[in-house]
Amino acid sequence: MGTLQVGDKAPDFTLPDQSGQRVALSDFLGEKVVVLYFYPKDNTRGCTAEACSFRDSYESFTDAGAVVIGVSSDSVASHEKFAGRHELPFTLLSDAGRAVRKQYGAATLGGVVPGRITYVIDREGVIRHAFSSMTNIGGHIDDALAVVKQLQAAQ
């Protein structure tokens, strides 16, 4: 499956978070904009930088009516340690079988390294922004926040 595009309906899913609670995309629809970001692995340099950047901008996202959700194939226990170590205030979901990653087309590079892609999903479940870059960590946060603020202003 190819990467989802702006205007596509975001597929619903349910995955366990860092405390083992089941979280579904549909839990937020109608109420919040969802910033859904797929990342390769907990506690790696780039992924830690990205998570900490989302953490540092978290209040701006929540003030604009959004939730931030990170997804990787790491275990619930790994996410719990990662979130605790870096004081991450947002949800991390364990996609152990990579089924959701495949649904969203957040492909692997060279078939080995999981891709890094951020989606902004509006309250109706439509993808309003997609940003894919392994190296431009700041672009994920800055672009997503700009789109969230535009969606808030339009509401």
CSV table of N, CA and C in Angstrom, one decimal:
chain,number,residue,atom,x,y,z
A,1,MET,N,0.8,-1.2,0.0
A,1,MET,CA,0.0,0.0,0.0
A,1,MET,C,0.9,1.2,0.0
A,2,GLY,N,0.5,2.3,-0.8
A,2,GLY,CA,1.3,3.5,-0.8
A,2,GLY,C,1.0,4.4,0.3
A,3,THR,N,1.8,5.4,0.5
A,3,THR,CA,1.6,6.4,1.6
A,3,THR,C,0.3,7.1,1.4
A,4,LEU,N,-0.4,7.3,2.5
A,4,LEU,CA,-1.7,8.0,2.4
A,4,LEU,C,-1.4,9.5,2.1
A,5,GLN,N,-2.3,10.1,1.4
A,5,GLN,CA,-2.1,11.5,0.9
A,5,GLN,C,-3.1,12.4,1.6
A,6,VAL,N,-2.9,13.7,1.5
A,6,VAL,CA,-3.8,14.7,1.9
A,6,VAL,C,-5.1,14.5,1.2
A,7,GLY,N,-6.2,14.5,2.0
A,7,GLY,CA,-7.5,14.3,1.5
A,7,GLY,C,-8.0,12.9,1.7
A,8,ASP,N,-7.1,12.0,2.0
A,8,ASP,CA,-7.5,10.6,2.2
A,8,ASP,C,-8.2,10.5,3.6
A,9,LYS,N,-9.1,9.5,3.8
A,9,LYS,CA,-9.6,9.2,5.1
A,9,LYS,C,-8.6,8.4,5.8
A,10,ALA,N,-8.3,8.8,7.1
A,10,ALA,CA,-7.4,8.1,7.9
A,10,ALA,C,-8.0,6.8,8.4
A,11,PRO,N,-7.3,5.7,8.2
A,11,PRO,CA,-7.8,4.4,8.7
A,11,PRO,C,-7.9,4.4,10.2
A,12,ASP,N,-9.0,3.8,10.7
A,12,ASP,CA,-9.0,3.7,12.2
A,12,ASP,C,-8.2,2.5,12.6
A,13,PHE,N,-7.8,2.5,13.9
A,13,PHE,CA,-6.9,1.5,14.4
A,13,PHE,C,-7.1,1.5,15.9
A,14,THR,N,-6.7,0.4,16.6
A,14,THR,CA,-6.6,0.4,18.0
A,14,THR,C,-5.3,-0.3,18.4
A,15,LEU,N,-4.5,0.4,19.2
A,15,LEU,CA,-3.2,-0.2,19.7
A,15,LEU,C,-3.0,0.1,21.2
A,16,PRO,N,-2.1,-0.6,21.8
A,16,PRO,CA,-1.8,-0.4,23.2
A,16,PRO,C,-0.9,0.8,23.4
A,17,ASP,N,-1.1,1.7,24.4
A,17,ASP,CA,-0.2,2.8,24.7
A,17,ASP,C,0.9,2.3,25.7
A,18,GLN,N,1.7,3.3,26.1
A,18,GLN,CA,2.8,3.0,27.0
A,18,GLN,C,2.4,2.4,28.4
A,19,SER,N,1.1,2.5,28.7
A,19,SER,CA,0.7,1.9,30.0
A,19,SER,C,-0.2,0.7,29.7
A,20,GLY,N,-0.3,0.2,28.5
A,20,GLY,CA,-1.0,-1.0,28.1
A,20,GLY,C,-2.5,-0.7,27.8
A,21,GLN,N,-3.0,0.5,27.9
A,21,GLN,CA,-4.4,0.9,27.6
A,21,GLN,C,-4.6,0.9,26.1
A,22,ARG,N,-5.7,0.4,25.7
A,22,ARG,CA,-6.1,0.4,24.2
A,22,ARG,C,-6.5,1.8,23.8
A,23,VAL,N,-5.9,2.3,22.7
A,23,VAL,CA,-6.2,3.6,22.2
A,23,VAL,C,-6.6,3.5,20.7
A,24,ALA,N,-7.7,4.1,20.4
A,24,ALA,CA,-8.2,4.1,19.0
A,24,ALA,C,-8.2,5.5,18.4
A,25,LEU,N,-7.9,5.6,17.1
A,25,LEU,CA,-8.0,6.9,16.5
A,25,LEU,C,-9.4,7.4,16.6
A,26,SER,N,-10.4,6.6,16.5
A,26,SER,CA,-11.8,7.1,16.6
A,26,SER,C,-12.1,7.6,18.0
A,27,ASP,N,-11.3,7.4,19.0
A,27,ASP,CA,-11.5,8.0,20.4
A,27,ASP,C,-11.4,9.5,20.3
A,28,PHE,N,-10.7,10.1,19.3
A,28,PHE,CA,-10.5,11.5,19.2
A,28,PHE,C,-11.3,12.2,18.2
A,29,LEU,N,-11.8,11.5,17.2
A,29,LEU,CA,-12.5,12.1,16.1
A,29,LEU,C,-13.7,12.8,16.6
A,30,GLY,N,-14.0,13.9,16.0
A,30,GLY,CA,-15.1,14.8,16.4
A,30,GLY,C,-14.8,15.8,17.5
A,31,GLU,N,-13.6,15.5,18.2
A,31,GLU,CA,-13.2,16.4,19.3
A,31,GLU,C,-11.9,17.0,19.1
A,32,LYS,N,-10.9,16.3,18.6
A,32,LYS,CA,-9.5,16.8,18.5
A,32,LYS,C,-9.0,16.6,17.1
A,33,VAL,N,-8.0,17.4,16.8
A,33,VAL,CA,-7.1,17.2,15.6
A,33,VAL,C,-6.1,16.2,16.1
A,34,VAL,N,-5.7,15.2,15.3
A,34,VAL,CA,-4.7,14.2,15.7
A,34,VAL,C,-3.4,14.4,14.9
A,35,VAL,N,-2.3,14.6,15.7
A,35,VAL,CA,-1.0,14.6,15.0
A,35,VAL,C,-0.4,13.2,15.3
A,36,LEU,N,-0.4,12.4,14.2
A,36,LEU,CA,0.0,11.0,14.3
A,36,LEU,C,1.4,10.9,13.7
A,37,TYR,N,2.4,10.6,14.5
A,37,TYR,CA,3.7,10.5,13.8
A,37,TYR,C,4.3,9.1,14.0
A,38,PHE,N,4.8,8.5,12.9
A,38,PHE,CA,5.4,7.2,12.9
A,38,PHE,C,7.0,7.5,13.0
A,39,TYR,N,7.6,6.7,13.9
A,39,TYR,CA,9.1,6.9,14.0
A,39,TYR,C,9.7,5.5,14.1
A,40,PRO,N,11.0,5.4,13.8
A,40,PRO,CA,11.7,4.1,13.7
A,40,PRO,C,11.8,3.4,15.1
A,41,LYS,N,12.4,4.0,16.1
A,41,LYS,CA,12.8,3.3,17.3
A,41,LYS,C,13.0,4.2,18.5
A,42,ASP,N,12.5,3.7,19.7
A,42,ASP,CA,12.7,4.4,20.9
A,42,ASP,C,14.2,4.5,21.2
A,43,ASN,N,14.6,5.6,21.8
A,43,ASN,CA,16.0,5.8,22.4
A,43,ASN,C,17.1,5.8,21.3
A,44,THR,N,16.7,6.1,20.1
A,44,THR,CA,17.8,6.4,19.1
A,44,THR,C,17.9,7.9,19.0
A,45,ARG,N,19.0,8.3,18.5
A,45,ARG,CA,19.3,9.8,18.5
A,45,ARG,C,18.2,10.6,17.8
A,46,GLY,N,17.9,10.3,16.6
A,46,GLY,CA,16.9,11.0,15.8
A,46,GLY,C,15.5,10.9,16.4
A,47,CYS,N,15.1,9.8,16.9
A,47,CYS,CA,13.8,9.6,17.4
A,47,CYS,C,13.6,10.2,18.8
A,48,THR,N,14.7,10.3,19.5
A,48,THR,CA,14.7,11.0,20.8
A,48,THR,C,14.6,12.5,20.6
A,49,ALA,N,15.3,13.0,19.6
A,49,ALA,CA,15.3,14.4,19.3
A,49,ALA,C,13.8,14.8,18.8
A,50,GLU,N,13.2,13.9,18.0
A,50,GLU,CA,11.9,14.2,17.5
A,50,GLU,C,10.9,14.2,18.7
A,51,ALA,N,10.9,13.2,19.5
A,51,ALA,CA,10.0,13.1,20.6
A,51,ALA,C,10.2,14.3,21.6
A,52,CYS,N,11.4,14.7,21.8
A,52,CYS,CA,11.6,15.8,22.7
A,52,CYS,C,11.2,17.1,22.1
A,53,SER,N,11.2,17.2,20.8
A,53,SER,CA,10.7,18.4,20.1
A,53,SER,C,9.2,18.4,20.2
A,54,PHE,N,8.6,17.3,20.0
A,54,PHE,CA,7.1,17.3,20.2
A,54,PHE,C,6.8,17.6,21.7
A,55,ARG,N,7.6,17.1,22.6
A,55,ARG,CA,7.3,17.4,24.0
A,55,ARG,C,7.4,18.9,24.3
A,56,ASP,N,8.5,19.5,23.7
A,56,ASP,CA,8.7,20.9,24.0
A,56,ASP,C,7.6,21.8,23.3
A,57,SER,N,7.0,21.3,22.3
A,57,SER,CA,5.9,22.0,21.6
A,57,SER,C,4.5,21.5,22.0
A,58,TYR,N,4.5,20.6,23.0
A,58,TYR,CA,3.2,19.9,23.3
A,58,TYR,C,2.1,20.9,23.7
A,59,GLU,N,2.5,21.9,24.6
A,59,GLU,CA,1.5,22.8,25.0
A,59,GLU,C,0.9,23.6,23.8
A,60,SER,N,1.7,24.0,22.9
A,60,SER,CA,1.2,24.7,21.7
A,60,SER,C,0.2,23.8,20.9
A,61,PHE,N,0.5,22.5,20.8
A,61,PHE,CA,-0.4,21.6,20.1
A,61,PHE,C,-1.7,21.5,20.9
A,62,THR,N,-1.7,21.3,22.2
A,62,THR,CA,-2.9,21.1,23.0
A,62,THR,C,-3.7,22.4,23.0
A,63,ASP,N,-3.0,23.6,23.1
A,63,ASP,CA,-3.7,24.8,23.1
A,63,ASP,C,-4.5,25.0,21.7
A,64,ALA,N,-4.0,24.4,20.7
A,64,ALA,CA,-4.6,24.5,19.4
A,64,ALA,C,-5.6,23.4,19.1
A,65,GLY,N,-5.9,22.6,20.2
A,65,GLY,CA,-6.9,21.6,20.1
A,65,GLY,C,-6.5,20.3,19.5
A,66,ALA,N,-5.2,20.0,19.6
A,66,ALA,CA,-4.7,18.7,19.0
A,66,ALA,C,-4.1,17.8,20.1
A,67,VAL,N,-4.1,16.5,19.7
A,67,VAL,CA,-3.4,15.5,20.5
A,67,VAL,C,-2.2,15.0,19.7
A,68,VAL,N,-1.2,14.7,20.3
A,68,VAL,CA,0.0,14.1,19.7
A,68,VAL,C,0.1,12.6,20.0
A,69,ILE,N,0.3,11.8,19.0
A,69,ILE,CA,0.4,10.4,19.2
A,69,ILE,C,1.6,9.9,18.4
A,70,GLY,N,2.6,9.2,19.1
A,70,GLY,CA,3.7,8.6,18.4
A,70,GLY,C,3.5,7.1,18.2
A,71,VAL,N,3.9,6.6,17.1
A,71,VAL,CA,3.8,5.1,16.8
A,71,VAL,C,5.1,4.5,16.4
A,72,SER,N,5.5,3.4,17.0
A,72,SER,CA,6.6,2.6,16.5
A,72,SER,C,6.3,1.2,16.8
A,73,SER,N,7.2,0.3,16.4
A,73,SER,CA,7.0,-1.1,16.6
A,73,SER,C,7.6,-1.6,17.9
A,74,ASP,N,8.1,-0.6,18.7
A,74,ASP,CA,8.6,-1.0,20.0
A,74,ASP,C,7.5,-1.5,20.9
A,75,SER,N,7.9,-2.2,22.0
A,75,SER,CA,7.0,-2.8,22.9
A,75,SER,C,6.4,-1.7,23.8
A,76,VAL,N,5.3,-2.1,24.5
A,76,VAL,CA,4.7,-1.2,25.5
A,76,VAL,C,5.7,-0.9,26.6
A,77,ALA,N,6.5,-1.9,27.0
A,77,ALA,CA,7.5,-1.6,28.1
A,77,ALA,C,8.6,-0.7,27.6
A,78,SER,N,9.0,-0.8,26.4
A,78,SER,CA,10.0,0.1,25.8
A,78,SER,C,9.4,1.5,25.8
A,79,HIS,N,8.2,1.7,25.3
A,79,HIS,CA,7.5,3.0,25.3
A,79,HIS,C,7.4,3.6,26.7
A,80,GLU,N,7.1,2.8,27.6
A,80,GLU,CA,6.9,3.3,29.0
A,80,GLU,C,8.3,3.8,29.5
A,81,LYS,N,9.4,3.1,29.3
A,81,LYS,CA,10.7,3.6,29.7
A,81,LYS,C,11.1,4.9,28.9
A,82,PHE,N,10.9,4.9,27.6
A,82,PHE,CA,11.2,6.0,26.7
A,82,PHE,C,10.4,7.3,27.2
A,83,ALA,N,9.1,7.1,27.4
A,83,ALA,CA,8.3,8.3,27.8
A,83,ALA,C,8.7,8.8,29.2
A,84,GLY,N,9.0,7.8,30.1
A,84,GLY,CA,9.5,8.2,31.4
A,84,GLY,C,10.8,8.9,31.4
A,85,ARG,N,11.7,8.4,30.7
A,85,ARG,CA,13.1,8.9,30.6
A,85,ARG,C,13.1,10.3,30.1
A,86,HIS,N,12.2,10.6,29.1
A,86,HIS,CA,12.3,11.9,28.5
A,86,HIS,C,11.1,12.8,28.8
A,87,GLU,N,10.3,12.4,29.8
A,87,GLU,CA,9.1,13.1,30.3
A,87,GLU,C,8.2,13.5,29.2
A,88,LEU,N,7.8,12.5,28.4
A,88,LEU,CA,6.9,12.8,27.2
A,88,LEU,C,5.5,12.8,27.7
A,89,PRO,N,4.8,13.9,27.5
A,89,PRO,CA,3.4,14.0,28.0
A,89,PRO,C,2.4,13.5,27.1
A,90,PHE,N,2.8,12.9,25.9
A,90,PHE,CA,1.8,12.4,24.9
A,90,PHE,C,1.9,10.9,24.8
A,91,THR,N,0.9,10.4,24.1
A,91,THR,CA,0.7,8.9,23.9
A,91,THR,C,1.7,8.4,22.9
A,92,LEU,N,2.3,7.2,23.3
A,92,LEU,CA,3.1,6.4,22.4
A,92,LEU,C,2.4,5.1,22.2
A,93,LEU,N,2.2,4.6,21.0
A,93,LEU,CA,1.5,3.4,20.7
A,93,LEU,C,2.5,2.3,20.2
A,94,SER,N,2.2,1.1,20.6
A,94,SER,CA,3.0,0.0,20.2
A,94,SER,C,2.4,-0.7,19.0
A,95,ASP,N,3.0,-0.6,17.9
A,95,ASP,CA,2.5,-1.3,16.6
A,95,ASP,C,3.4,-2.5,16.3
A,96,ALA,N,3.5,-3.4,17.3
A,96,ALA,CA,4.4,-4.5,17.2
A,96,ALA,C,4.5,-5.3,15.9
A,97,GLY,N,3.3,-5.5,15.3
A,97,GLY,CA,3.3,-6.2,14.0
A,97,GLY,C,3.4,-5.3,12.8
A,98,ARG,N,3.5,-4.0,13.1
A,98,ARG,CA,3.6,-3.0,12.0
A,98,ARG,C,2.4,-2.9,11.1
A,99,ALA,N,1.3,-3.4,11.6
A,99,ALA,CA,0.0,-3.4,10.7
A,99,ALA,C,-0.4,-2.0,10.5
A,100,VAL,N,-0.4,-1.2,11.5
A,100,VAL,CA,-0.9,0.2,11.3
A,100,VAL,C,0.1,1.0,10.4
A,101,ARG,N,1.4,0.8,10.6
A,101,ARG,CA,2.4,1.4,9.8
A,101,ARG,C,2.1,1.0,8.3
A,102,LYS,N,1.8,-0.2,8.1
A,102,LYS,CA,1.5,-0.6,6.7
A,102,LYS,C,0.2,0.0,6.2
A,103,GLN,N,-0.8,0.1,7.0
A,103,GLN,CA,-2.1,0.8,6.7
A,103,GLN,C,-1.9,2.2,6.2
A,104,TYR,N,-0.9,2.9,6.9
A,104,TYR,CA,-0.7,4.3,6.6
A,104,TYR,C,0.4,4.5,5.6
A,105,GLY,N,1.0,3.4,5.1
A,105,GLY,CA,2.1,3.5,4.1
A,105,GLY,C,3.3,4.2,4.6
A,106,ALA,N,3.6,4.1,5.9
A,106,ALA,CA,4.8,4.6,6.5
A,106,ALA,C,5.9,3.6,6.3
A,107,ALA,N,6.3,3.5,5.1
A,107,ALA,CA,7.2,2.4,4.6
A,107,ALA,C,8.6,2.4,5.3
A,108,THR,N,9.2,1.3,5.0
A,108,THR,CA,10.6,1.1,5.5
A,108,THR,C,11.6,1.6,4.5
A,109,LEU,N,12.7,2.0,4.9
A,109,LEU,CA,13.8,2.4,4.0
A,109,LEU,C,14.6,1.2,3.7
A,110,GLY,N,14.7,0.8,2.4
A,110,GLY,CA,15.5,-0.3,2.1
A,110,GLY,C,15.0,-1.6,2.6
A,111,GLY,N,13.7,-1.6,3.1
A,111,GLY,CA,13.2,-2.8,3.7
A,111,GLY,C,13.6,-3.1,5.1
A,112,VAL,N,14.4,-2.2,5.6
A,112,VAL,CA,15.0,-2.4,7.0
A,112,VAL,C,14.6,-1.4,8.0
A,113,VAL,N,14.9,-0.1,7.8
A,113,VAL,CA,14.6,0.9,8.8
A,113,VAL,C,13.2,1.5,8.6
A,114,PRO,N,12.3,1.4,9.6
A,114,PRO,CA,11.0,2.0,9.5
A,114,PRO,C,11.1,3.5,9.2
A,115,GLY,N,10.2,4.0,8.3
A,115,GLY,CA,10.2,5.4,7.9
A,115,GLY,C,9.7,6.3,9.0
A,116,ARG,N,9.9,7.6,8.8
A,116,ARG,CA,9.5,8.7,9.7
A,116,ARG,C,8.5,9.6,9.0
A,117,ILE,N,7.3,9.5,9.4
A,117,ILE,CA,6.2,10.3,8.7
A,117,ILE,C,5.2,10.9,9.7
A,118,THR,N,4.8,12.1,9.5
A,118,THR,CA,3.8,12.7,10.4
A,118,THR,C,2.6,13.1,9.6
A,119,TYR,N,1.4,12.7,10.2
A,119,TYR,CA,0.1,13.1,9.6
A,119,TYR,C,-0.6,14.0,10.5
A,120,VAL,N,-1.3,15.0,10.0
A,120,VAL,CA,-2.3,15.7,10.7
A,120,VAL,C,-3.7,15.3,10.2
A,121,ILE,N,-4.5,14.8,11.2
A,121,ILE,CA,-5.8,14.3,10.8
A,121,ILE,C,-6.8,15.2,11.5
A,122,ASP,N,-7.7,15.7,10.7
A,122,ASP,CA,-8.7,16.7,11.2
A,122,ASP,C,-9.8,16.0,12.0
A,123,ARG,N,-10.7,16.7,12.6
A,123,ARG,CA,-11.7,16.2,13.5
A,123,ARG,C,-12.7,15.2,12.8
A,124,GLU,N,-12.7,15.3,11.5
A,124,GLU,CA,-13.6,14.4,10.7
A,124,GLU,C,-12.9,13.1,10.2
A,125,GLY,N,-11.6,13.0,10.6
A,125,GLY,CA,-10.8,11.9,10.2
A,125,GLY,C,-10.1,11.9,8.8
A,126,VAL,N,-10.0,13.1,8.3
A,126,VAL,CA,-9.4,13.3,7.0
A,126,VAL,C,-8.0,13.8,7.2
A,127,ILE,N,-7.1,13.3,6.4
A,127,ILE,CA,-5.7,13.7,6.5
A,127,ILE,C,-5.5,15.1,5.8
A,128,ARG,N,-5.0,16.0,6.6
A,128,ARG,CA,-4.9,17.4,6.1
A,128,ARG,C,-3.4,17.8,5.8
A,129,HIS,N,-2.5,16.9,6.3
A,129,HIS,CA,-1.1,17.2,6.1
A,129,HIS,C,-0.3,15.9,6.3
A,130,ALA,N,0.7,15.7,5.4
A,130,ALA,CA,1.6,14.5,5.5
A,130,ALA,C,3.0,15.0,5.3
A,131,PHE,N,3.9,14.7,6.2
A,131,PHE,CA,5.3,15.1,6.0
A,131,PHE,C,6.2,13.9,6.3
A,132,SER,N,7.0,13.6,5.3
A,132,SER,CA,7.9,12.5,5.4
A,132,SER,C,9.4,12.9,5.2
A,133,SER,N,10.2,12.7,6.3
A,133,SER,CA,11.6,13.0,6.2
A,133,SER,C,12.3,12.3,7.3
A,134,MET,N,13.4,11.6,7.0
A,134,MET,CA,14.1,10.9,8.0
A,134,MET,C,15.1,11.9,8.8
A,135,THR,N,15.5,13.0,8.1
A,135,THR,CA,16.5,13.8,8.7
A,135,THR,C,16.0,15.2,9.1
A,136,ASN,N,14.9,15.7,8.5
A,136,ASN,CA,14.4,17.0,8.9
A,136,ASN,C,13.4,16.9,10.1
A,137,ILE,N,13.9,16.7,11.2
A,137,ILE,CA,13.1,16.4,12.4
A,137,ILE,C,12.2,17.7,12.7
A,138,GLY,N,12.8,18.8,12.7
A,138,GLY,CA,12.1,20.1,13.0
A,138,GLY,C,10.9,20.3,12.1
A,139,GLY,N,11.1,19.9,10.8
A,139,GLY,CA,10.0,20.0,9.8
A,139,GLY,C,8.7,19.3,10.2
A,140,HIS,N,8.9,18.2,10.9
A,140,HIS,CA,7.7,17.4,11.3
A,140,HIS,C,6.9,18.2,12.3
A,141,ILE,N,7.6,18.8,13.3
A,141,ILE,CA,6.9,19.6,14.4
A,141,ILE,C,6.4,20.9,13.8
A,142,ASP,N,7.2,21.7,13.2
A,142,ASP,CA,6.9,23.0,12.7
A,142,ASP,C,5.7,22.9,11.7
A,143,ASP,N,5.8,22.1,10.7
A,143,ASP,CA,4.7,22.0,9.7
A,143,ASP,C,3.4,21.5,10.3
A,144,ALA,N,3.5,20.5,11.2
A,144,ALA,CA,2.3,19.9,11.8
A,144,ALA,C,1.6,21.0,12.7
A,145,LEU,N,2.4,21.8,13.4
A,145,LEU,CA,1.8,22.8,14.3
A,145,LEU,C,1.2,23.9,13.4
A,146,ALA,N,1.8,24.3,12.3
A,146,ALA,CA,1.2,25.3,11.5
A,146,ALA,C,-0.2,24.8,10.9
A,147,VAL,N,-0.3,23.6,10.5
A,147,VAL,CA,-1.5,23.0,10.0
A,147,VAL,C,-2.6,22.9,11.1
A,148,VAL,N,-2.2,22.5,12.3
A,148,VAL,CA,-3.1,22.4,13.4
A,148,VAL,C,-3.7,23.8,13.7
A,149,LYS,N,-2.8,24.8,13.7
A,149,LYS,CA,-3.3,26.2,13.9
A,149,LYS,C,-4.2,26.7,12.8
A,150,GLN,N,-4.0,26.3,11.6
A,150,GLN,CA,-4.9,26.7,10.5
A,150,GLN,C,-6.2,26.0,10.7
A,151,LEU,N,-6.2,24.8,11.1
A,151,LEU,CA,-7.5,24.0,11.3
A,151,LEU,C,-8.3,24.7,12.4
A,152,GLN,N,-7.5,25.1,13.5
A,152,GLN,CA,-8.2,25.7,14.6
A,152,GLN,C,-8.8,27.0,14.2
A,153,ALA,N,-8.1,27.8,13.4
A,153,ALA,CA,-8.6,29.1,13.0
A,153,ALA,C,-9.8,29.0,12.1
A,154,ALA,N,-9.9,27.9,11.3
A,154,ALA,CA,-11.0,27.7,10.4
A,154,ALA,C,-12.2,27.2,11.0
A,155,GLN,N,-12.1,26.7,12.3
A,155,GLN,CA,-13.2,26.1,13.0
A,155,GLN,C,-14.2,27.1,13.5
